[in-house]
Short mmCIF file of C-alpha atoms in Angstrom, two decimals:
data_model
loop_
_atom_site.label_atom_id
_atom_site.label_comp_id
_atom_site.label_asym_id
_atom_site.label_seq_id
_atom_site.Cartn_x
_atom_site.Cartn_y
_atom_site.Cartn_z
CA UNK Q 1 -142.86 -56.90 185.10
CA UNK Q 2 -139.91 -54.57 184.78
CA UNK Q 3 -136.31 -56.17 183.91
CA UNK Q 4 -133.02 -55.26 183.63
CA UNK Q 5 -131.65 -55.04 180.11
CA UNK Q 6 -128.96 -54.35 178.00
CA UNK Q 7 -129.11 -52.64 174.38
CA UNK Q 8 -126.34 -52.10 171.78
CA UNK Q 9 -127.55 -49.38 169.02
CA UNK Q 10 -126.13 -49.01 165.98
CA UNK Q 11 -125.93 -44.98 165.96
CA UNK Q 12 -125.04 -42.19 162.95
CA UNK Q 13 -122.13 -40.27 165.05
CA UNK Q 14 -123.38 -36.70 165.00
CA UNK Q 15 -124.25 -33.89 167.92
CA UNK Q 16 -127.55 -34.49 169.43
CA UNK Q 17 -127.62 -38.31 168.70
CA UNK Q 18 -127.25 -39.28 172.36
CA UNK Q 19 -130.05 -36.81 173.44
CA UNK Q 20 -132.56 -38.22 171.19
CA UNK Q 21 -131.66 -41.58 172.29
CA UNK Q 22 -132.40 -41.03 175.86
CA UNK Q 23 -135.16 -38.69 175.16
CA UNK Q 24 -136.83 -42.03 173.66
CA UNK Q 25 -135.70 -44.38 176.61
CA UNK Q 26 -137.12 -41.34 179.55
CA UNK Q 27 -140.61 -41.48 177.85
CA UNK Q 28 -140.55 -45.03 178.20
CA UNK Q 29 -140.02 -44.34 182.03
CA UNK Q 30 -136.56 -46.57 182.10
CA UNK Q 31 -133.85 -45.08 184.71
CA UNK Q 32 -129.80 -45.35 182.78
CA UNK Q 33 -128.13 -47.51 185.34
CA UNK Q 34 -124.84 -47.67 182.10
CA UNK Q 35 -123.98 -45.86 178.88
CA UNK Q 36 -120.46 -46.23 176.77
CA UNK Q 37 -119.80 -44.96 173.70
CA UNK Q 38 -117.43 -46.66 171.36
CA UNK Q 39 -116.07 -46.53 167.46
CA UNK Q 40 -117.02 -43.24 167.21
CA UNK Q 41 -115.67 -42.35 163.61
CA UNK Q 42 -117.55 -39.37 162.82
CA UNK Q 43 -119.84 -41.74 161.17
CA UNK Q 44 -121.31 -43.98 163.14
CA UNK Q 45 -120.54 -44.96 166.61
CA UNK Q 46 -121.65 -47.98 168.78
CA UNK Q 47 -123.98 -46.57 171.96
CA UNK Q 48 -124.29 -49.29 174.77
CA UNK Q 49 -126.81 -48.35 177.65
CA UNK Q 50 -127.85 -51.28 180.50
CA UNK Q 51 -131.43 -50.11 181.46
CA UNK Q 52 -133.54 -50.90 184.59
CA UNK Q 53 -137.35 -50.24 185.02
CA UNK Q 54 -138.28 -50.84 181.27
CA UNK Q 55 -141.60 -52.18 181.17
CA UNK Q 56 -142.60 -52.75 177.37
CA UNK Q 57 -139.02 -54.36 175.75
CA UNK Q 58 -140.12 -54.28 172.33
CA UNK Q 59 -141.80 -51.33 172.03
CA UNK Q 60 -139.14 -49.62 173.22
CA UNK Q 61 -136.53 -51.11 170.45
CA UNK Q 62 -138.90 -50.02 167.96
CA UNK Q 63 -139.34 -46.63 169.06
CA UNK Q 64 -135.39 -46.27 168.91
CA UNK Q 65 -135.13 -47.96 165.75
CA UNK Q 66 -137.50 -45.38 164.48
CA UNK Q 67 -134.64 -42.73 165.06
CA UNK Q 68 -133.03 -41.32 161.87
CA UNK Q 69 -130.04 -41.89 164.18
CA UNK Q 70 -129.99 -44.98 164.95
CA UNK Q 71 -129.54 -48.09 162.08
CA UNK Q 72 -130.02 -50.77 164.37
CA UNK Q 73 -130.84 -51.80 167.87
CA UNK Q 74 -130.08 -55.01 169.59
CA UNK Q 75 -130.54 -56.52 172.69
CA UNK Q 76 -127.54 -57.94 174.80
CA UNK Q 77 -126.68 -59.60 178.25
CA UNK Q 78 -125.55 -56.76 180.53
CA UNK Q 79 -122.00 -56.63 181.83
CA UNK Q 80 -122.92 -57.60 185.09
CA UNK Q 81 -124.13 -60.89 183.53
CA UNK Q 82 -121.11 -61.53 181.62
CA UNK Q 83 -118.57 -60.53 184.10
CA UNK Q 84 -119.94 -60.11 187.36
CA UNK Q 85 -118.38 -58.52 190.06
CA UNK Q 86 -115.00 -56.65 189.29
CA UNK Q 87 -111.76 -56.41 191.20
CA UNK Q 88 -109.27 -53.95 190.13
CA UNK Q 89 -104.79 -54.23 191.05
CA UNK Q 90 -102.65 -51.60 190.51
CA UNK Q 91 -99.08 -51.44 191.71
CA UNK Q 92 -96.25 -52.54 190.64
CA UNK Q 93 -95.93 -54.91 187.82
CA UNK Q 94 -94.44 -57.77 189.43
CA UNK Q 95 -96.33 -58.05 192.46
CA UNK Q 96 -99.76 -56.72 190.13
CA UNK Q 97 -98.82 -60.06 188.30
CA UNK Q 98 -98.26 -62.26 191.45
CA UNK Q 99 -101.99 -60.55 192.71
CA UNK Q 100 -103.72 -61.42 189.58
CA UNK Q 101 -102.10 -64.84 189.19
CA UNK Q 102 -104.22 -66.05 192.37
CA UNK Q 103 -106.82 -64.04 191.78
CA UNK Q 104 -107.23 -65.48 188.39
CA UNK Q 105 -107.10 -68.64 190.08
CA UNK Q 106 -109.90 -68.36 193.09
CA UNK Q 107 -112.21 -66.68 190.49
CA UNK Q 108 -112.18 -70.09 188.13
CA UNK Q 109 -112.73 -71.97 190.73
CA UNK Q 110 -115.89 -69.97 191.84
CA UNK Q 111 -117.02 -69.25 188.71
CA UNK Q 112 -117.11 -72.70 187.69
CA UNK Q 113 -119.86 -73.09 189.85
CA UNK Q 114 -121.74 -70.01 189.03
CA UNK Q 115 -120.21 -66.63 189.99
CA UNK Q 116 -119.25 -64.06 187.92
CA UNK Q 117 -116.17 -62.47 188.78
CA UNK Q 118 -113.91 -60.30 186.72
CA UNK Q 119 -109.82 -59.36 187.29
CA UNK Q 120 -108.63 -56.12 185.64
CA UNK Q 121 -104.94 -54.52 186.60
CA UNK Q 122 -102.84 -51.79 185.51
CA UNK Q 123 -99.22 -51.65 186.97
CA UNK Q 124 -98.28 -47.76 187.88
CA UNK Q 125 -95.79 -46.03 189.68
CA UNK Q 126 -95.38 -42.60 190.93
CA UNK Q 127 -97.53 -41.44 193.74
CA UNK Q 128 -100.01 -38.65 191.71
CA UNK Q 129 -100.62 -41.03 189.22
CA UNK Q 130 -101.32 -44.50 191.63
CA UNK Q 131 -103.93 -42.11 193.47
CA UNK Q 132 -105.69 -40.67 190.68
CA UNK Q 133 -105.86 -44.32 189.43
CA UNK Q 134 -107.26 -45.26 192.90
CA UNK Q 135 -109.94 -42.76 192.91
CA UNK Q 136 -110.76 -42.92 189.74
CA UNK Q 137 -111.62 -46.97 190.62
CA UNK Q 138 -115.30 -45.34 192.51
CA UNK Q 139 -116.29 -44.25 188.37
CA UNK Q 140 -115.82 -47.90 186.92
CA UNK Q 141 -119.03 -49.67 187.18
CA UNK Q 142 -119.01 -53.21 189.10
CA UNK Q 143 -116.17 -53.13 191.34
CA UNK Q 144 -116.46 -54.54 194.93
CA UNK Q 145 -112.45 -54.62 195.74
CA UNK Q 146 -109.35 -53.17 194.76
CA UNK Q 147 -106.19 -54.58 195.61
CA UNK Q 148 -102.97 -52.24 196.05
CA UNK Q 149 -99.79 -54.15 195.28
CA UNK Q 150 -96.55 -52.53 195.74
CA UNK Q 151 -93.72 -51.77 198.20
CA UNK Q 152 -94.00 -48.41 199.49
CA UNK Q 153 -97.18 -46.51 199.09
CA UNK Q 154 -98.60 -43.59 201.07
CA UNK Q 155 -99.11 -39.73 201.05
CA UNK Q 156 -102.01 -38.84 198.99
CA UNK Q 157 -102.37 -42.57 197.90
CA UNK Q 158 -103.47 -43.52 201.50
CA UNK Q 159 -106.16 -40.40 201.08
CA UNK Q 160 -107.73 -41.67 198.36
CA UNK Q 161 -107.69 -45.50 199.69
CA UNK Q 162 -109.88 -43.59 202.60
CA UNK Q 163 -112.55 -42.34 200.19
CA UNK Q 164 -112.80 -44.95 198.39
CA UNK Q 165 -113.62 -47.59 201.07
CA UNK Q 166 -116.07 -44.97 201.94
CA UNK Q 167 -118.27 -45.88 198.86
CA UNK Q 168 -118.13 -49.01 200.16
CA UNK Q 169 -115.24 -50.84 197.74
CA UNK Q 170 -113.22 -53.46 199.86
CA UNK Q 171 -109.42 -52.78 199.83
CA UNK Q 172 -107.07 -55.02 200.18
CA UNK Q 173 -103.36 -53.69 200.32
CA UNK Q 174 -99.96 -55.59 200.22
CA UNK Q 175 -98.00 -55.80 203.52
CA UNK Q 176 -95.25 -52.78 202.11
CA UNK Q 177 -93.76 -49.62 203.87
CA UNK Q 178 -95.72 -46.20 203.95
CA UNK Q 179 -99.15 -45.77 205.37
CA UNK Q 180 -101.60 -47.43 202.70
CA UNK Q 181 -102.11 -50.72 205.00
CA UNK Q 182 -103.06 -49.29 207.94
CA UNK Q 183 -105.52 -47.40 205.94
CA UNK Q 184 -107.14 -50.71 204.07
CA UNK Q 185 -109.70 -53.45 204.91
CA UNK Q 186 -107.07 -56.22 205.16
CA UNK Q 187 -103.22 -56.33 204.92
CA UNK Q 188 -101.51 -59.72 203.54
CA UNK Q 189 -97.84 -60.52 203.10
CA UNK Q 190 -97.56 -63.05 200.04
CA UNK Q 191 -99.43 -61.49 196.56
CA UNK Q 192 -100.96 -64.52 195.44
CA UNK Q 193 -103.02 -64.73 198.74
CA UNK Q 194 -104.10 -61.83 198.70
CA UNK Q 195 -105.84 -62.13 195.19
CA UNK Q 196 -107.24 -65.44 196.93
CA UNK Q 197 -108.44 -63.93 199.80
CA UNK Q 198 -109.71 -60.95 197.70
CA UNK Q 199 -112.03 -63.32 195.85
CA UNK Q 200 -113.20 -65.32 198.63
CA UNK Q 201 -114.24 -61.92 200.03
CA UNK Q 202 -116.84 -60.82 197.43
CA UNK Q 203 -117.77 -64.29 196.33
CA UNK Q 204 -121.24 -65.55 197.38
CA UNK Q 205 -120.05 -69.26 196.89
CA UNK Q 206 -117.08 -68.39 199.64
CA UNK Q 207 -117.38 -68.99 202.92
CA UNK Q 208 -115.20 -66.01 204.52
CA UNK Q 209 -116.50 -63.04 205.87
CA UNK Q 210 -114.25 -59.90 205.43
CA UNK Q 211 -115.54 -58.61 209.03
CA UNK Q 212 -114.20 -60.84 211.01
CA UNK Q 213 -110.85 -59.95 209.99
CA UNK Q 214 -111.08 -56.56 208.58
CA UNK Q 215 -108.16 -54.60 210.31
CA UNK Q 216 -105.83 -57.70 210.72
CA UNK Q 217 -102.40 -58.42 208.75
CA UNK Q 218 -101.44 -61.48 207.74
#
């Protein structure tokens, strides 16, 4: 039966490396679900690729290892495994803080008991920069919410709040002047609930369903 794995290889950092290497994983019929690259030195570089649809495991860590690229291959648990489902804040750095202090919080307590659920921030300011940063939240893999903390946020920020929910990421904005909140999921006042209720929102083990309040302020 086809599983989901993950593979870190061991690579010689050259052009052409990273077409061999997926040359070798399309013959074997497995679809690229994640690749990063990392350390790349000009000498060798780590390649990290979480694969779906591979039917033979082993055969297909030989056939890489048989690359003159490649110096080793070995398996791994996937991100999603490790870290689960991913919520990103960015604001500003006091109330990003406040956010991921009970967000933090909430995730323990849900991942003690099985979840997997991941915090990541970045505190920006300037209104170009806060909506690339929001857009730019649809190319990370494993998100499910984003959380805008801040005090006045709007313009071209509450755009690209509307295109992201339209992938389908929850957002969750802080009760602040300009039009962001009336363009998110859910508004709340206070910063550390709303990196509760943020996690209680994507987590299985929660019982809270965004719908029913989706719209309100609190």
């Amino acid at each position: 039966m086809a599983e989901q794995i993950a593979l870190v290889l061991h690579v010689v950092d050259r052009p052409g490396t990273l077409h061999r290497l997926t040359g070798v994983i399309s013959q074997h019929g497995a679809n690229i679900g994640y690749v990063d690259l990392t350390g790349q030195d000009g000498t060798e570089a780590t390649t990290y690729f979480e694969l779906d649809g591979v039917e033979n495991v082993d055969a297909l860590m030989r056939d890489l290892e048989a690359l003159d690229e490649v110096t080793a291959v070995t398996p791994a648990p996937t991100f999603r495994r490790i870290y689960g489902k991913r919520i990103i804040v960015i604001g500003g750095g006091a109330q990003v803080g406040q956010v991921a202090m009970g967000a933090v919080s909430e995730a323990d307590r849900h991942n003690i008991r099985g979840e997997r659920i991941s915090v990541d921030t970045i505190p920006l300011v300037g209104e170009a920069d806060l909506a690339a940063a929001v857009r730019a939240v649809t190319r990370l893999p494993r998100v499910k919410a984003l959380v805008l903390a801040g005090s006045l946020m709007g313009g071209e920020i509450t755009k690209a709040v509307r295109e992201v929910r339209e992938k389908g990421i929850l957002v969750v904005s802080l009760n602040m002047a300009g039009s962001v909140p009336d363009a998110a999921d859910l508004v709340v006042t206070d910063p550390i609930q709303a990196g509760v209720m943020t996690v209680m929102a994507i987590a299985d083990t929660a019982k809270f369903d965004i719908n029913k309040v989706r719209g309100r302020r609190y």
